Every structure is written in structure tokens, then in C-alpha cells.
Coordinates of C-alpha atoms in Angstrom, one line a residue:
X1 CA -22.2 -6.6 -12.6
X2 CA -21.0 -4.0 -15.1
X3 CA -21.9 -4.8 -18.6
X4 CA -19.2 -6.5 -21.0
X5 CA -16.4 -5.0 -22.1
X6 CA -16.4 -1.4 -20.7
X7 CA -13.7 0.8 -21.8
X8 CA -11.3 1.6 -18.7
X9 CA -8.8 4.4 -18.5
X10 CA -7.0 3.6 -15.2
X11 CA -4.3 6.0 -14.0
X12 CA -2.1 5.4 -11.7
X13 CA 0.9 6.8 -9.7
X14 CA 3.6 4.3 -10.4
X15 CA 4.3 1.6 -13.0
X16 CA 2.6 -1.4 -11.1
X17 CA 4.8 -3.8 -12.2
X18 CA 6.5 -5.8 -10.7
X19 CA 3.9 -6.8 -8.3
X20 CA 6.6 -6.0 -4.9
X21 CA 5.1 -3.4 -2.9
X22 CA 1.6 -3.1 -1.5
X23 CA 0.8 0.1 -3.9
X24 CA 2.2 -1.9 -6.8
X25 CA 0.1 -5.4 -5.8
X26 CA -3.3 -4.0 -5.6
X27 CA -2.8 -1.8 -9.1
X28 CA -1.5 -4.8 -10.6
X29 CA -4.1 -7.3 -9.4
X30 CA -6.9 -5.0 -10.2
X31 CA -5.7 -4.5 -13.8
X32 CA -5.2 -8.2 -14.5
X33 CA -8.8 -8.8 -13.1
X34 CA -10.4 -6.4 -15.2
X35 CA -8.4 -7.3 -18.2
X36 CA -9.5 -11.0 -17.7
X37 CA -13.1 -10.3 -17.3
X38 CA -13.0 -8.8 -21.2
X39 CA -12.7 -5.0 -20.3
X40 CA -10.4 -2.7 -22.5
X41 CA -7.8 -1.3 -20.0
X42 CA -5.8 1.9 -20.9
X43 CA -3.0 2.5 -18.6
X44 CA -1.8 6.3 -17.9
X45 CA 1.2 5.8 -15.5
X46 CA 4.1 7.7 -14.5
X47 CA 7.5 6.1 -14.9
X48 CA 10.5 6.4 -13.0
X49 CA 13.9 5.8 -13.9
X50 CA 14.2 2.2 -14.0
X51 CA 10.4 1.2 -13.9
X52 CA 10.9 0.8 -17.7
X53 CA 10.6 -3.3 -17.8
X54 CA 7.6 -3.6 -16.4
X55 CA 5.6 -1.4 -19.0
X56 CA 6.4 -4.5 -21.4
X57 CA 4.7 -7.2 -19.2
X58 CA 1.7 -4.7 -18.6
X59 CA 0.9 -4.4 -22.3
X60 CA 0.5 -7.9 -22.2
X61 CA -2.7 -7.3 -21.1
X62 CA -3.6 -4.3 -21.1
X63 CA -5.3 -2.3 -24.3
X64 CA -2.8 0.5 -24.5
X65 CA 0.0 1.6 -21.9
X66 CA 0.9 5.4 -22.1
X67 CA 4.1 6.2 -19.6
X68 CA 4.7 9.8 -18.3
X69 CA 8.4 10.3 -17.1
X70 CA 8.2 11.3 -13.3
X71 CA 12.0 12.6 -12.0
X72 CA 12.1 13.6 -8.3
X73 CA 14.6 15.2 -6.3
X74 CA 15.1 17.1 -3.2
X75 CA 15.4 20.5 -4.7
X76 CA 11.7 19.7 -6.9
X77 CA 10.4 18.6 -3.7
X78 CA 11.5 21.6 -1.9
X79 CA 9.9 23.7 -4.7
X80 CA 6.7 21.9 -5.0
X81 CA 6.0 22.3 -0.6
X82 CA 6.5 26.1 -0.6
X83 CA 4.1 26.3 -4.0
X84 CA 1.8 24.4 -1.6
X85 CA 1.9 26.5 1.0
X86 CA 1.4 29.2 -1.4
X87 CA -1.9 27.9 -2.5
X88 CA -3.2 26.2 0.6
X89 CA -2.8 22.7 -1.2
X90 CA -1.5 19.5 0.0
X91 CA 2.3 19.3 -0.6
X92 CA 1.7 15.4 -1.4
X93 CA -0.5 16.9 -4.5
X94 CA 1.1 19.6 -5.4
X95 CA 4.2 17.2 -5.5
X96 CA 2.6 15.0 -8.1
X97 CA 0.7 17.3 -10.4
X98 CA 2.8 18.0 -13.9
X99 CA 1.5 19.0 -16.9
X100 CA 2.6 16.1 -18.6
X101 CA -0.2 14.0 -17.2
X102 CA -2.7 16.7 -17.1
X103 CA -2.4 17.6 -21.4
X104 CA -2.3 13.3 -21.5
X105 CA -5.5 12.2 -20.1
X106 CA -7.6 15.3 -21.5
X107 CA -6.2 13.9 -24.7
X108 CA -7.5 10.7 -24.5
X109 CA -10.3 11.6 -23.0
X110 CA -11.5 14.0 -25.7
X111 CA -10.6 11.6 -28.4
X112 CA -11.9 8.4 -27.0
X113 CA -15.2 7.8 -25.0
X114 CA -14.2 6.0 -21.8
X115 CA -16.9 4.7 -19.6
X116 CA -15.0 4.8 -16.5
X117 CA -11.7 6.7 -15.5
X118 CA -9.9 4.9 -12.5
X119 CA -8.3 7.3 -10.6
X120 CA -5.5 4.8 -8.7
X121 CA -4.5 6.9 -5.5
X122 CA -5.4 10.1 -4.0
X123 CA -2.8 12.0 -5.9
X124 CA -4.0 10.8 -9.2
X125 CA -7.7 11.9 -8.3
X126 CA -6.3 15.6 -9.7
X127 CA -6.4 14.0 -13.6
X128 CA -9.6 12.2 -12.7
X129 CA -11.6 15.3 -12.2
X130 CA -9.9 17.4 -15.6
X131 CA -11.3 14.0 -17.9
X132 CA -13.8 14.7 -20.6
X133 CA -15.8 11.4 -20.8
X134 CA -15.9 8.7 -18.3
X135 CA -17.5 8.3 -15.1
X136 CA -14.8 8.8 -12.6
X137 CA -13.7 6.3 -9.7
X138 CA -11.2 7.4 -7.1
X139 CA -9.8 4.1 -5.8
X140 CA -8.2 5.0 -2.2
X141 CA -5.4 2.8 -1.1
X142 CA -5.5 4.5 2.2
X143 CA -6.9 7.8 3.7
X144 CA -3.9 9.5 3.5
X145 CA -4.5 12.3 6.3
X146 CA -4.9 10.0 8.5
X147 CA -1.4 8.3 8.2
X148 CA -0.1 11.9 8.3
X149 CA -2.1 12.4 11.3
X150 CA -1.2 9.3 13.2
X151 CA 2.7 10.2 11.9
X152 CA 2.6 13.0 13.5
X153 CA 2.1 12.0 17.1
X154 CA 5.5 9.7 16.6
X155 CA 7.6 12.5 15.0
X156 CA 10.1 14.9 15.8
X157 CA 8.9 17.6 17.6
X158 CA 10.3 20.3 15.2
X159 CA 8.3 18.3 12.4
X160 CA 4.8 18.3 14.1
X161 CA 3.6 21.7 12.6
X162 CA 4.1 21.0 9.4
X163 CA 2.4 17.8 9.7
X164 CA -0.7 18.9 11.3
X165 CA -0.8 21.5 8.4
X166 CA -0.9 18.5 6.0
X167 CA -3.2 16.2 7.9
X168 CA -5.4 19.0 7.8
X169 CA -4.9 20.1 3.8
X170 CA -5.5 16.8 2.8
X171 CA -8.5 15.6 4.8
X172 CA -9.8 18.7 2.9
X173 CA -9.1 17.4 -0.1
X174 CA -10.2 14.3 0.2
X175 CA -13.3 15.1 1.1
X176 CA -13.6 17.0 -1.7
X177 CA -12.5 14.6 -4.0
X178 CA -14.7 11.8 -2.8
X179 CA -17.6 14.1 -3.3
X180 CA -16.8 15.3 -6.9
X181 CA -16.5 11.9 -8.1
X182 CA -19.1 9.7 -9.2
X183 CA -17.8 6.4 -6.7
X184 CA -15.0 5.7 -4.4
X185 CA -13.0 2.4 -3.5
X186 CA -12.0 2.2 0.1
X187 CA -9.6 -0.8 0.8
X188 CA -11.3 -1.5 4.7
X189 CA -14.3 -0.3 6.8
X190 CA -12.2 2.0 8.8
X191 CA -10.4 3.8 5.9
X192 CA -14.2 4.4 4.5
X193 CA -15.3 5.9 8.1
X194 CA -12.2 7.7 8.0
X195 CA -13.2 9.1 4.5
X196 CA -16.5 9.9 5.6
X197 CA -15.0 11.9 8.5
X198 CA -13.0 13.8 5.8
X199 CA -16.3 14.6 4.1
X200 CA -17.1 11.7 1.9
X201 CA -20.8 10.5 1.4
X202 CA -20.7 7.0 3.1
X203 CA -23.0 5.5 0.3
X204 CA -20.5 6.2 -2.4
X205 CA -18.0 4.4 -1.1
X206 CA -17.6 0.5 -1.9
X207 CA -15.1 -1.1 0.6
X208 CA -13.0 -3.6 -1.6
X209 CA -9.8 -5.5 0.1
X210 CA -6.4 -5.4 -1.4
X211 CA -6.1 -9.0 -3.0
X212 CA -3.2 -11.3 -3.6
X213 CA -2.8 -13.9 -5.6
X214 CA -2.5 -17.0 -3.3
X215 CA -2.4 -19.4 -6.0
X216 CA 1.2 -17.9 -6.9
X217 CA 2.1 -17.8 -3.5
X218 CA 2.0 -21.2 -2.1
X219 CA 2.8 -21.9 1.5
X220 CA 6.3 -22.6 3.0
X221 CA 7.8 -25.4 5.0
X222 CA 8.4 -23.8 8.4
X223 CA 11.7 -25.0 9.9
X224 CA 11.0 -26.0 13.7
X225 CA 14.3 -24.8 14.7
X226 CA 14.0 -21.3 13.0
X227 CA 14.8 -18.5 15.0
X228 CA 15.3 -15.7 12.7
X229 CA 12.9 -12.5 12.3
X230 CA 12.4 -11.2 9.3
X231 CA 10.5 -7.5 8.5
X232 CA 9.9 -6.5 4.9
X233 CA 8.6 -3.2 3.8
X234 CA 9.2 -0.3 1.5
X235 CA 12.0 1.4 4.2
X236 CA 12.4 4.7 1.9
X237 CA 8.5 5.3 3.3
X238 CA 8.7 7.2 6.2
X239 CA 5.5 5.4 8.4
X240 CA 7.3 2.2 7.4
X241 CA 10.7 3.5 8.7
X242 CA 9.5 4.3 12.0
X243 CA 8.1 0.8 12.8
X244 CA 10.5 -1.0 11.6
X245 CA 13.1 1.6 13.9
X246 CA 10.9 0.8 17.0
X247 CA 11.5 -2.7 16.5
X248 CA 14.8 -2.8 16.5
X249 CA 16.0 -0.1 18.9
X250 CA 13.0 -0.6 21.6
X251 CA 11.7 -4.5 21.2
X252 CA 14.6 -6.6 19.5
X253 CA 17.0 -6.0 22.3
X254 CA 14.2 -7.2 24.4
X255 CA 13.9 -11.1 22.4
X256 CA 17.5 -11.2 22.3
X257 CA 17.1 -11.0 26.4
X258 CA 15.1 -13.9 26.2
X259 CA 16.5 -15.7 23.0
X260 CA 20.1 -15.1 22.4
X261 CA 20.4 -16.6 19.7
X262 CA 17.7 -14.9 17.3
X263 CA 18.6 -12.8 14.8
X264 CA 17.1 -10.5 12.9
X265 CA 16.3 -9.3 9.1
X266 CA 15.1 -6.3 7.6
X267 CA 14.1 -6.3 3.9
X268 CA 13.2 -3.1 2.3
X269 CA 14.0 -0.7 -0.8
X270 CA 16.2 2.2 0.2
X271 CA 16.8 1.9 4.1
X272 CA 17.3 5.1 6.1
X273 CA 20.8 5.2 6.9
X274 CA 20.5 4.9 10.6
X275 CA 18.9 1.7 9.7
X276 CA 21.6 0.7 7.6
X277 CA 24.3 1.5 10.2
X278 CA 22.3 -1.8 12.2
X279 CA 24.0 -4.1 9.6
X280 CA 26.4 -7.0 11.3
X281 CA 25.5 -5.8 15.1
X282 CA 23.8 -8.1 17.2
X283 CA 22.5 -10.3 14.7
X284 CA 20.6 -7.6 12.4
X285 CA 21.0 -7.9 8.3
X286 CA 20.1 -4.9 6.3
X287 CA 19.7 -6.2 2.8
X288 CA 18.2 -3.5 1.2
X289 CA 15.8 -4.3 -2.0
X290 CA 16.0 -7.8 -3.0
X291 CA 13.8 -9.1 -6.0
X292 CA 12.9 -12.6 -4.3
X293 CA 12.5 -12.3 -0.5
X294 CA 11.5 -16.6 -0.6
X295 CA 15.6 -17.1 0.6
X296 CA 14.6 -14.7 3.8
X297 CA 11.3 -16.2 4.5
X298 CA 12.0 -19.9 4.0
X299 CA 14.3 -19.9 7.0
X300 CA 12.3 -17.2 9.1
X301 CA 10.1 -18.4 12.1
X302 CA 7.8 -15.3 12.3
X303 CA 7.3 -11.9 10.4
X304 CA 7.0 -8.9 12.0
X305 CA 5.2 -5.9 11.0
X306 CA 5.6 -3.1 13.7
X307 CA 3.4 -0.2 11.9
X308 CA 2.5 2.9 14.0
X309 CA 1.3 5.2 11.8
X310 CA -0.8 3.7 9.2
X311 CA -4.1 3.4 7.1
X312 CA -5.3 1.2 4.6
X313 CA -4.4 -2.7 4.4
X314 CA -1.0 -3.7 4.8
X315 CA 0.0 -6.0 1.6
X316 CA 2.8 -8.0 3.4
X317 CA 0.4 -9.4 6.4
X318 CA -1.6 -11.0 3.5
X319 CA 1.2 -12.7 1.8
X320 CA 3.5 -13.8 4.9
X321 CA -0.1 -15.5 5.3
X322 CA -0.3 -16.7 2.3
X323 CA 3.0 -18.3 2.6
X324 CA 2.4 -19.8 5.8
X325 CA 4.5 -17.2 7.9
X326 CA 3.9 -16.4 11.2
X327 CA 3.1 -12.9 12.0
X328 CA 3.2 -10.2 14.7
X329 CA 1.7 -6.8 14.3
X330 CA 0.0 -4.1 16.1
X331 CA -3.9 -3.7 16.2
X332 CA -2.9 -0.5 13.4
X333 CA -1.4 -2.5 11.3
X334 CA -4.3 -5.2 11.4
X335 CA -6.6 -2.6 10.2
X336 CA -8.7 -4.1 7.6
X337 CA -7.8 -7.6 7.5
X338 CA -10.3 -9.9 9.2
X339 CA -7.6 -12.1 11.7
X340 CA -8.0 -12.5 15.1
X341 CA -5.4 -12.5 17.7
X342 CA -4.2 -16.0 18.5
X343 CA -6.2 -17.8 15.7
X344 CA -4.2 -16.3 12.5
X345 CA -1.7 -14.2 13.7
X346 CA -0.3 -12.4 17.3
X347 CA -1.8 -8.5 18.1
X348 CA 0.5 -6.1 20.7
X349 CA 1.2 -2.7 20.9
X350 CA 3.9 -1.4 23.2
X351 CA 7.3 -2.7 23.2
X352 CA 7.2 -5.7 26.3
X353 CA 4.2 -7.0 25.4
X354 CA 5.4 -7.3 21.1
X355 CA 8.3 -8.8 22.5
X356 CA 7.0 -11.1 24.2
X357 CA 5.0 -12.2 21.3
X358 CA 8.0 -13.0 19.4
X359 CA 9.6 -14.9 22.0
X360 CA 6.4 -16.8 22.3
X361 CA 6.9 -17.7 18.8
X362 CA 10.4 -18.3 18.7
X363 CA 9.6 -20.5 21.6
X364 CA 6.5 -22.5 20.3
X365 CA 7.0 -24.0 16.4
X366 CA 3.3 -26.1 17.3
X367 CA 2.1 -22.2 17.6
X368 CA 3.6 -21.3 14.6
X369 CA 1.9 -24.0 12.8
X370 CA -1.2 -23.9 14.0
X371 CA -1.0 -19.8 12.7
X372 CA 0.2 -20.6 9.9
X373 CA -2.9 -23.1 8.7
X374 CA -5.3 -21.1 9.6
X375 CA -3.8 -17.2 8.3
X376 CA -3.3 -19.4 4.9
X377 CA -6.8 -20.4 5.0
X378 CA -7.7 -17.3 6.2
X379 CA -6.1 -15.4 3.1
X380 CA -7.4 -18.0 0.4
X381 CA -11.3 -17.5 1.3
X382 CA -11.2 -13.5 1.6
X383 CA -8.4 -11.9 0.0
X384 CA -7.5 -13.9 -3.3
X385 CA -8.2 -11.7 -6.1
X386 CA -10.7 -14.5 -7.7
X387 CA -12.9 -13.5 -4.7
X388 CA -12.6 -10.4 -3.5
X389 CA -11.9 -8.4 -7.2
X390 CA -15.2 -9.2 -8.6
X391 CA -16.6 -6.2 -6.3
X392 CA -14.8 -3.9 -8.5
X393 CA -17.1 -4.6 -11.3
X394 CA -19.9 -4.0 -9.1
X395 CA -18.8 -0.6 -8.0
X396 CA -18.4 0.4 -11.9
X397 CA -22.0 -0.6 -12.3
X398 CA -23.2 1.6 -9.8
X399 CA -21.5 4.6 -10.5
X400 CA -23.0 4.5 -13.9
X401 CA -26.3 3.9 -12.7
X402 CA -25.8 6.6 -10.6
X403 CA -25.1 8.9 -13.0
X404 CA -27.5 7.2 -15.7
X405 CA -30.5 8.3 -13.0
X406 CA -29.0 11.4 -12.4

């Protein structure tokens, strides 16, 4: 393990607070691990309009918290893709590289001597490589050219090109970046192979699991006569989009054929509006964000997490286990969690045969039990972040030896 207290600059893409998205839960986790193992945290983090709050509950415990104002629209975004072209970058880094943040961590780096620099997503790796002291660590939360890749194959056709051109920009990069810096977090097995296929050298790489905090998230009491559906995701994120419009325009329709009376939710920040145009037909609710989703899961029977285009771990598997929730999902979005089908949670991948999952739930509350123990159980001995976080010490300590024998 890393020697006590190292001095951490972390940086990270958005304010990871409140803890209610996947990106948001493993930052968070990660810095309230390190910050109760003794370490002094710095935070670098851009802020959005709105994310202000949460940089007060963050300096709770961490050492200092610097916030860089990030505005986005349509016109920047427009701007920043044709300077990508332009320079043969990806648009995704391109998109979130200002000055700003560039000027701020050579600041601090020059002025204080950091032992590691935490670069939190692949567009923050950019600031990782400009520090001046520190030992850098690019913590991926997914290989991104592969979700662009797999995206791809579901878009529109008009929209392919430009994807491929992507995909291929930033497995460049990422290779790249996993070889210029001195250790790499990968969340799963298959997100570090996929990194290695980018380029990466596979004995950089620690694989660490997103963790949640199952203490805080104790189970629910499943209602045998439940039979609503609920999904909850980030909807204004395109992969996350598409699933969640497969479910309900190629498999719902196929439940309700077999259970009438189900009905369905969908949770999410920001919904497309040909998702919200579902609202109030045939038993679908769009609510949009909501800041407690406990009122939606506490009368749900099973989750359902449709994901097509993916990498990474997704976040909301591990807590509807936590909370004792049923769950259907495709063998993507199982990546990287260790459940098996029919023991913690239901696998299928084309729309009959998820379907007909969901009815078997809907059908079956002993089923739903009998999931629900053993995904809980599951959860609680693999990804808590008492257990699986201490690996993130001992992926510090090796990429200063590393560099201490270099």
C-alpha cells in the first residue's frame, strides 16, 4: 500500500457530487476513500451551472476544492468538432480542453509538489500530461472508442461516418495516453483488453470496480403484487437513450401482450423528446430527473437496463442490487460485474427473448426474491467501496515504484 498521507491532485470532469449518476458515484466514492485513509485530496473540477452545492459538501473532505466554470452549447460544440477535424483530434477532447483548466493545474503543480495527479476520465487525461510534479494516473471509467464504436452499428445511417472517424481518433488517443502515463485504472477486464487493443501496455493497467456504498443503500421490501418497470439512467446520454428507446418501442409492447396490466417508468435527466412524447400512453411515465428515485423503486418489481452500446460498469446494476431490485439487462450491459444469469440477475439480448424475461418476473415474485438475496449479497462482498477501493492505493504505490526504478 501507498505510504501515508500522499498528496493527491485529482481532476475530474464534473463536480462529483451529488453521488446520482455512474460518473458522479465512482469520483465521489474514490475521493471519500482516499480522503478517509489520511491522504490530502485537491480537487480541480469543472462546474456547471447549477453544480455549485455540491462543491460545499466536497470540501468537507477534501484538502482544497478549485472549480473551473464549464458552459456548453450547441454553437461551442459545433465550433469545437470542426477545430477537431482540423487537427485530427477527438471532437470529445477537443470539446473539453479550455485554457482555464490548462493555466490551473500547471499552477498548482508548479507551486506544490503532488505525488500523484488523478486524471478522472479520458478527457481530463489532457491536464494530466501538461502537470509539473506528480506521478500521473489516468483512471478510465470506460474505453470510450469503444462505446463510439459499438454506437455506431445502432445509429442513423447518415451518422455512421462521423462516428467511425471518432471511434477511430480516440482509440488513438487512448492509447497514447495510457502509454504516456505512469498507471492506468480500468473499471473491468474487458475495458483493460479493450485498452490494450487501443495501444495500452497491459501491465500498467490495474482493473478496479466502480463501488457503491451498500451500507447507505439498504435493501427494499419487494411488493409481491408489483408490476411496474422502472429504467433509470442519465437519458441526455446518447448510448443511454438508445436502450432505453429499444425498450419501449420494440420490447414493452411485447410484456404488455403478456401482462396488461404493467406499466412502465423511465427515470432520467433530460429525456430526448421523442421519449418524452411516451408520457401517459400505455402506461409509460417520463419523470425526468428526480433527486430520490426510492418512491419509483419501492413499488417496482424489476429494473431494466437495456444498454446496447456500452463500456465500462454500469452504476445502476450495482445499486438496484444493492437495493434488492430485480434486474434485466443485456450481456453488454453486464460487462464487468461478476453476476450470473439466473442466480443474481436475468441476461437477453434481442427484443422476444428480454421480453420474455420481464414477464417471467412480473410473473414469479419467489424469482424475484430469490435475485434479490443473492444480487444484494453479491454487491456487498465485491463492490462496496470498503472492499474494492483499497486497490486504488495499491495502483498509487506502484506507479511510484515504477517511476522510483525508472
Amino acid at each position: 500500500m501507498a505510504s501515508l498521507p500522499l498528496r493527491v491532485l485529482l481532476l475530474s470532469q464534473i463536480v462529483p457530487y451529488p453521488p446520482d449518476s455512474g460518473p458522479r458515484i465512482k469520483t465521489y466514492h474514490v475521493l471519500r476513500y482516499l480522503a478517509s485513509r489520511g491522504h490530502q485530496v485537491t480537487l480541480a473540477t469543472f462546474v456547471r451551472p447549477g453544480e455549485e452545492k455540491g462543491l460545499d459538501v466536497l470540501r468537507e473532505f477534501c484538502h482544497a476544492v478549485y472549480p473551473v466554470p464549464m458552459r456548453r452549447s450547441r454553437l461551442v460544440d459545433a465550433r469545437d468538432y470542426l477545430r477537431a477535424l482540423a487537427r485530427g483530434t477527438p471532437f470529445l477532447v477537443e470539446r473539453d480542453s479550455k485554457q482555464a483548466m490548462h493555466d490551473l493545474v500547471q499552477r498548482l503543480t508548479s507551486e506544490q509538489s503532488f505525488d500523484i495527479v488523478h486524471a478522472d476520465q479520458l478527457t481530463m487525461g489532457q491536464y494530466a500530461l501538461g502537470a509539473r510534479s506528480g506521478n500521473r494516473i489516468f483512471d478510465a471509467h470506460n474505453a470510450v472508442w469503444a462505446i463510439v464504436e459499438r454506437a455506431r452499428t445502432t445509429a442513423f445511417p447518415l451518422v455512421r461516418p462521423a462516428l467511425a472517424l471518432e471511434a477511430r481518433r480516440l482509440q488513438r488517443y487512448e492509447g497514447m495516453l495510457c502509454r504516456a502515463v505512469d498507471g492506468v485504472l480500468a473499471v473491468s477486464a474487458v475495458d483493460q483488453a479493450k485498452l490494450v487493443q487501443a495501444g495500452a501496455r497491459a501491465e500498467s493497467i490495474t482493473v478496479i470496480p466502480i463501488a457503491i456504498d451498500c451500507g447507505a443503500q439498504p435493501p427494499l421490501t419487494l411488493r409481491p403484487e408489483a408490476k411496474s418497470i422502472v429504467s433509470a439512467s442519465t437519458l441526455f446520454y446518447p448510448p443511454n437513450a438508445d436502450g432505453v428507446r429499444w425498450f419501449a418501442r420494440d420490447v414493452y409492447p411485447l410484456v404488455r401482450r403478456e401482462q396488461p396490466d404493467a406499466d412502465l417508468t423511465l427515470i432520467g435527466a433530460r429525456p430526448p423528446h421523442d421519449l418524452v412524447s411516451m408520457n401517459g400512453r400505455d402506461g409509460i411515465t417520463v419523470t425526468g430527473y428526480v433527486p430520490d428515485v426510492d418512491l419509483w423503486l419501492s413499488r417496482a418489481a424489476v429494473m431494466v437496463v437495456p444498454v446496447r452500446a456500452a463500456s465500462g460498469m454500469r452504476v445502476r446494476i450495482l445499486e438496484a442490487l444493492s437495493r434488492g431490485i430485480p434486474v434485466v439487462s443485456t450481456t453488454m450491459g453486464v460487462e464487468g460485474i461478476e453476476a450470473v444469469h439466473d442466480i443474481h440477475l436475468l441476461i437477453a439480448d434481442d427484443a422476444r427473448e428480454f421480453a420474455a424475461q420481464v414477464v417471467r418476473l412480473l410473473a414469479d415474485p419467489a424469482l424475484r426474491i430469490r435475485l434479490a438475496s443473492a444480487g444484494r449479497a453479491l454487491v456487498q462482498a465485491k463492490y462496496d467501496w470498503q472492499v474494492a477501493l483499497p486497490a486504488v492505493e495499491a495502483a498509487y504505490a506502484k506507479a511510484l515504484q515504477r517511476v522510483a526504478s525508472n
